[in-house]
Short mmCIF file of C-alpha atoms in Angstrom, two decimals:
data_model
loop_
_atom_site.label_atom_id
_atom_site.label_comp_id
_atom_site.label_asym_id
_atom_site.label_seq_id
_atom_site.Cartn_x
_atom_site.Cartn_y
_atom_site.Cartn_z
CA GLN A 1169 -0.10 -0.15 -0.25
CA SER A 1170 1.41 3.33 -1.03
CA ALA A 1171 2.03 6.17 1.40
CA LEU A 1172 0.12 8.60 -0.72
CA THR A 1173 -3.17 8.12 -2.18
CA GLN A 1174 -4.27 8.98 -5.77
CA PRO A 1175 -7.26 7.83 -8.03
CA PRO A 1176 -6.58 4.63 -9.90
CA SER A 1177 -7.68 6.38 -13.28
CA ALA A 1178 -8.53 9.77 -14.66
CA SER A 1179 -9.55 10.72 -18.16
CA GLY A 1180 -10.64 13.54 -20.43
CA SER A 1181 -10.98 14.34 -24.25
CA PRO A 1182 -8.41 16.53 -26.34
CA GLY A 1183 -8.23 20.03 -25.24
CA GLN A 1184 -10.17 19.49 -22.12
CA SER A 1185 -8.63 19.71 -18.51
CA VAL A 1186 -7.98 17.10 -15.95
CA THR A 1187 -6.99 17.24 -12.50
CA ILE A 1188 -5.26 14.50 -10.36
CA SER A 1189 -5.27 14.40 -6.78
CA CYS A 1190 -2.58 13.24 -4.41
CA THR A 1191 -3.79 12.81 -0.78
CA GLY A 1192 -1.18 12.54 2.31
CA THR A 1193 -1.08 13.60 5.78
CA SER A 1194 0.59 15.93 7.50
CA SER A 1195 3.75 14.23 7.94
CA ASP A 1196 4.23 14.47 4.27
CA VAL A 1197 2.27 16.42 1.79
CA GLY A 1198 0.60 18.70 4.50
CA GLY A 1199 4.11 19.48 6.16
CA TYR A 1200 6.22 20.46 3.70
CA ASN A 1201 6.12 22.36 0.08
CA TYR A 1202 8.07 19.34 -1.49
CA VAL A 1203 5.48 17.61 -3.78
CA SER A 1204 6.85 16.19 -7.24
CA TRP A 1205 4.85 14.85 -10.07
CA TYR A 1206 6.37 12.19 -12.52
CA GLN A 1207 5.01 11.03 -15.97
CA GLN A 1208 5.56 7.67 -16.76
CA HIS A 1209 4.67 6.16 -20.45
CA PRO A 1210 4.69 2.36 -20.79
CA GLY A 1211 7.80 0.66 -20.70
CA LYS A 1212 9.73 3.77 -19.93
CA ALA A 1213 11.18 5.27 -17.11
CA PRO A 1214 9.59 8.24 -15.00
CA LYS A 1215 10.11 11.78 -15.91
CA PHE A 1216 9.60 14.47 -13.63
CA MET A 1217 7.38 17.21 -14.48
CA ILE A 1218 6.66 19.27 -11.43
CA TYR A 1219 8.81 20.05 -8.34
CA GLU A 1220 8.26 21.78 -4.93
CA VAL A 1221 4.38 21.38 -5.78
CA SER A 1222 4.01 23.83 -8.39
CA LYS A 1223 7.77 24.39 -10.28
CA ARG A 1224 7.99 23.06 -13.51
CA PRO A 1225 11.42 22.16 -15.04
CA SER A 1226 12.59 23.57 -18.44
CA GLY A 1227 10.90 21.72 -21.24
CA VAL A 1228 7.77 20.66 -19.41
CA PRO A 1229 4.87 22.32 -21.17
CA ASP A 1230 2.97 24.89 -19.01
CA ARG A 1231 -0.32 22.89 -19.56
CA PHE A 1232 1.27 21.16 -16.59
CA SER A 1233 0.55 22.84 -13.22
CA GLY A 1234 0.67 21.70 -9.59
CA SER A 1235 -1.07 23.09 -6.50
CA LYS A 1236 -1.58 21.86 -2.93
CA SER A 1237 -4.15 22.49 -0.28
CA GLY A 1238 -3.72 20.81 3.16
CA ASN A 1239 -2.73 17.36 2.80
CA THR A 1240 -3.68 17.17 -0.93
CA ALA A 1241 -1.60 18.08 -3.63
CA SER A 1242 -2.89 18.19 -7.29
CA LEU A 1243 -1.83 18.30 -10.77
CA THR A 1244 -3.49 19.66 -13.52
CA VAL A 1245 -3.19 18.98 -17.24
CA SER A 1246 -4.80 21.48 -19.35
CA GLY A 1247 -5.52 21.13 -23.19
CA LEU A 1248 -4.95 17.57 -23.08
CA GLN A 1249 -3.30 15.96 -25.82
CA ALA A 1250 -2.76 12.28 -26.87
CA GLU A 1251 0.90 12.15 -25.74
CA ASP A 1252 -0.16 13.09 -22.12
CA GLU A 1253 -1.80 9.66 -21.97
CA ALA A 1254 0.34 8.01 -19.36
CA ASP A 1255 0.69 7.17 -15.50
CA TYR A 1256 1.44 9.82 -13.25
CA TYR A 1257 2.85 9.52 -9.76
CA CYS A 1258 3.19 12.04 -7.09
CA SER A 1259 5.87 12.06 -4.51
CA SER A 1260 6.56 13.83 -1.14
CA TYR A 1261 9.38 14.53 1.10
CA ALA A 1262 8.25 12.80 4.73
CA GLY A 1263 11.01 13.83 6.88
CA SER A 1264 14.87 13.05 7.13
CA ASN A 1265 14.38 9.37 7.82
CA ASN A 1266 11.57 8.81 5.05
CA PRO A 1267 12.76 11.55 2.43
CA VAL A 1268 10.57 10.02 -0.63
CA VAL A 1269 7.29 8.70 -0.51
CA PHE A 1270 5.28 7.65 -3.71
CA GLY A 1271 1.87 7.67 -4.61
CA GLY A 1272 0.11 4.40 -5.89
CA GLY A 1273 -0.14 6.29 -9.45
CA THR A 1274 -3.15 7.51 -11.83
CA LYS A 1275 -3.62 6.23 -15.43
CA LEU A 1276 -4.59 9.15 -17.17
CA THR A 1277 -6.44 8.36 -20.51
CA VAL A 1278 -7.18 10.78 -23.32
CA LEU A 1279 -10.53 9.61 -24.80
CA GLN B 737 24.60 14.87 -20.41
CA ILE B 738 23.65 13.00 -17.33
CA THR B 739 23.00 9.08 -18.04
CA LEU B 740 22.59 6.44 -15.71
CA LYS B 741 22.41 2.53 -16.42
CA GLU B 742 21.32 -0.33 -14.06
CA SER B 743 22.99 -3.63 -14.11
CA GLY B 744 22.77 -6.98 -12.73
CA PRO B 745 21.45 -10.22 -12.58
CA THR B 746 17.84 -10.92 -14.16
CA LEU B 747 16.93 -13.78 -11.96
CA VAL B 748 17.64 -14.34 -8.42
CA LYS B 749 16.38 -17.31 -6.24
CA PRO B 750 14.38 -16.87 -3.13
CA THR B 751 16.81 -16.15 -0.07
CA GLN B 752 19.40 -15.00 -2.27
CA THR B 753 21.04 -11.69 -2.23
CA LEU B 754 20.49 -9.04 -4.83
CA THR B 755 23.48 -6.72 -6.10
CA LEU B 756 22.63 -4.09 -8.45
CA THR B 757 25.21 -1.56 -9.87
CA CYS B 758 24.22 1.73 -11.25
CA THR B 759 26.99 3.26 -13.80
CA PHE B 760 26.67 6.56 -14.42
CA SER B 761 28.27 9.47 -16.42
CA GLY B 762 27.61 13.14 -16.88
CA PHE B 763 28.19 13.90 -13.14
CA SER B 764 30.61 13.16 -10.13
CA LEU B 765 29.16 11.71 -6.89
CA SER B 766 31.91 13.74 -5.13
CA THR B 767 30.47 17.27 -6.33
CA SER B 768 28.55 18.88 -3.51
CA GLY B 769 24.77 18.32 -3.66
CA VAL B 770 24.93 15.48 -5.70
CA GLY B 771 22.89 12.24 -4.87
CA VAL B 772 21.76 8.94 -6.48
CA GLY B 773 18.75 6.81 -5.36
CA TRP B 774 17.30 3.46 -6.22
CA ILE B 775 13.36 2.96 -6.80
CA ARG B 776 11.46 -0.13 -7.79
CA GLN B 777 8.40 -0.84 -9.47
CA PRO B 778 6.84 -4.25 -9.52
CA PRO B 779 4.99 -5.19 -12.69
CA GLY B 780 1.85 -3.12 -13.18
CA LYS B 781 2.38 -1.32 -9.93
CA ALA B 782 3.64 1.60 -8.22
CA LEU B 783 7.02 3.16 -7.58
CA GLU B 784 8.66 2.63 -4.48
CA TRP B 785 11.59 4.26 -3.21
CA LEU B 786 14.57 2.33 -1.72
CA ALA B 787 17.39 3.82 -0.89
CA LEU B 788 19.64 7.32 -1.33
CA ILE B 789 23.22 8.11 -1.12
CA TYR B 790 24.78 11.53 -1.46
CA TRP B 791 27.99 13.00 -2.24
CA ASN B 792 28.83 13.28 1.57
CA ASP B 793 28.22 9.73 1.90
CA ASP B 794 25.10 10.45 3.72
CA LYS B 795 22.74 7.38 3.36
CA ARG B 796 18.97 7.08 3.63
CA TYR B 797 16.95 3.89 3.58
CA SER B 798 13.16 3.13 3.09
CA PRO B 799 11.89 2.54 6.71
CA SER B 800 9.95 -0.70 5.70
CA LEU B 801 13.31 -2.23 3.79
CA LYS B 802 16.14 -0.96 5.80
CA SER B 803 17.10 -4.04 7.37
CA ARG B 804 17.64 -5.62 3.94
CA LEU B 805 19.33 -2.79 1.92
CA THR B 806 22.71 -1.48 1.68
CA ILE B 807 23.84 1.43 -0.74
CA THR B 808 27.44 2.05 -1.36
CA LYS B 809 29.50 4.30 -3.84
CA ASP B 810 32.58 4.06 -5.68
CA THR B 811 33.57 7.67 -7.03
CA SER B 812 36.30 6.66 -9.01
CA LYS B 813 34.32 4.16 -11.01
CA ASN B 814 31.47 6.42 -11.09
CA GLN B 815 28.99 3.64 -9.84
CA VAL B 816 26.55 3.04 -7.05
CA VAL B 817 25.74 -0.45 -5.73
CA LEU B 818 22.56 -1.46 -3.93
CA THR B 819 22.53 -5.04 -2.32
CA MET B 820 19.21 -6.32 -1.00
CA THR B 821 19.33 -9.51 1.09
CA ASN B 822 16.86 -12.39 1.43
CA MET B 823 15.12 -12.07 -1.71
CA ASP B 824 11.55 -13.00 -2.11
CA PRO B 825 9.19 -13.33 -5.27
CA VAL B 826 7.21 -10.15 -4.09
CA ASP B 827 10.67 -8.35 -4.77
CA THR B 828 10.45 -9.00 -8.59
CA ALA B 829 10.43 -5.72 -9.98
CA THR B 830 12.17 -3.10 -12.37
CA TYR B 831 14.82 -1.49 -10.62
CA TYR B 832 15.77 2.27 -11.53
CA CYS B 833 18.65 4.22 -10.26
CA ALA B 834 18.23 7.98 -10.64
CA HIS B 835 20.11 11.28 -10.19
CA ARG B 836 19.12 13.95 -7.74
CA TYR B 837 20.63 17.43 -7.05
CA CYS B 838 20.36 19.43 -4.14
CA SER B 839 20.36 22.85 -4.95
CA GLY B 840 20.94 25.65 -2.61
CA GLY B 841 22.26 23.22 -0.04
CA SER B 842 18.99 21.61 0.83
CA CYS B 843 17.93 18.26 -0.25
CA TYR B 844 14.59 18.37 1.23
CA GLY B 845 12.01 17.05 -1.41
CA VAL B 846 14.31 17.26 -4.70
CA PRO B 847 13.00 15.48 -7.39
CA PHE B 848 14.95 12.75 -9.36
CA GLY B 849 15.65 14.71 -12.51
CA TYR B 850 17.42 11.80 -14.34
CA TRP B 851 16.75 8.29 -14.64
CA GLY B 852 18.42 5.02 -16.02
CA GLN B 853 16.50 2.71 -18.16
CA GLY B 854 15.63 0.15 -15.46
CA THR B 855 16.67 -3.40 -15.01
CA LEU B 856 14.02 -6.19 -14.62
CA VAL B 857 14.65 -8.68 -11.71
CA THR B 858 12.63 -11.64 -11.32
CA VAL B 859 12.87 -13.60 -8.12
CA SER B 860 11.89 -17.58 -8.76
CA SER B 861 13.19 -20.72 -8.00
#
């Protein structure tokens, strides 16, 4: 059982927006502004898309955005495109003795 | 250009010890702020963080697997080695190594920016 809870699936049509949630506790998501999001296409290694809740590394489209409220972080993908279909994982810092916790992953389907 | 590549056995027997090597290029583990981690993913399942080692030899382990894991680095060879004892079929997974950089002196929540391709390890008798 993963430390962070994500919905197993999400979907949207091309051009629409979809939001994926990531729920933790005050010991991880709620306690720190250190949430990252990763995108993983089938058979590929994960690619980080968001860090420190809402920051985008260079090269990631601004269609991807992150936010946090309390113990729940969210990833929003706007203007859905076919290539956005992938699995998405959130990750959070959870203290010096458990610096990395992952969510269970969400499969995003572009209808 | 940063690259990482995992190597090791593809098949191990239950109770055996797994040794995986991450060979990297494009950075040095003697550079302040640099870290390398191991993450695994059972087939069809979620990512699970295993261990981290930093430039200053600071090591962190997943609390649930700490008793079975050892992570070491060989700076001269640009390698990080992970050993996992007492392997079980539930440990069957793709094992990834990944790079992180602690900017500004803080390693809190730094993402894994570069990943290896992963190596599938099957545990079976």
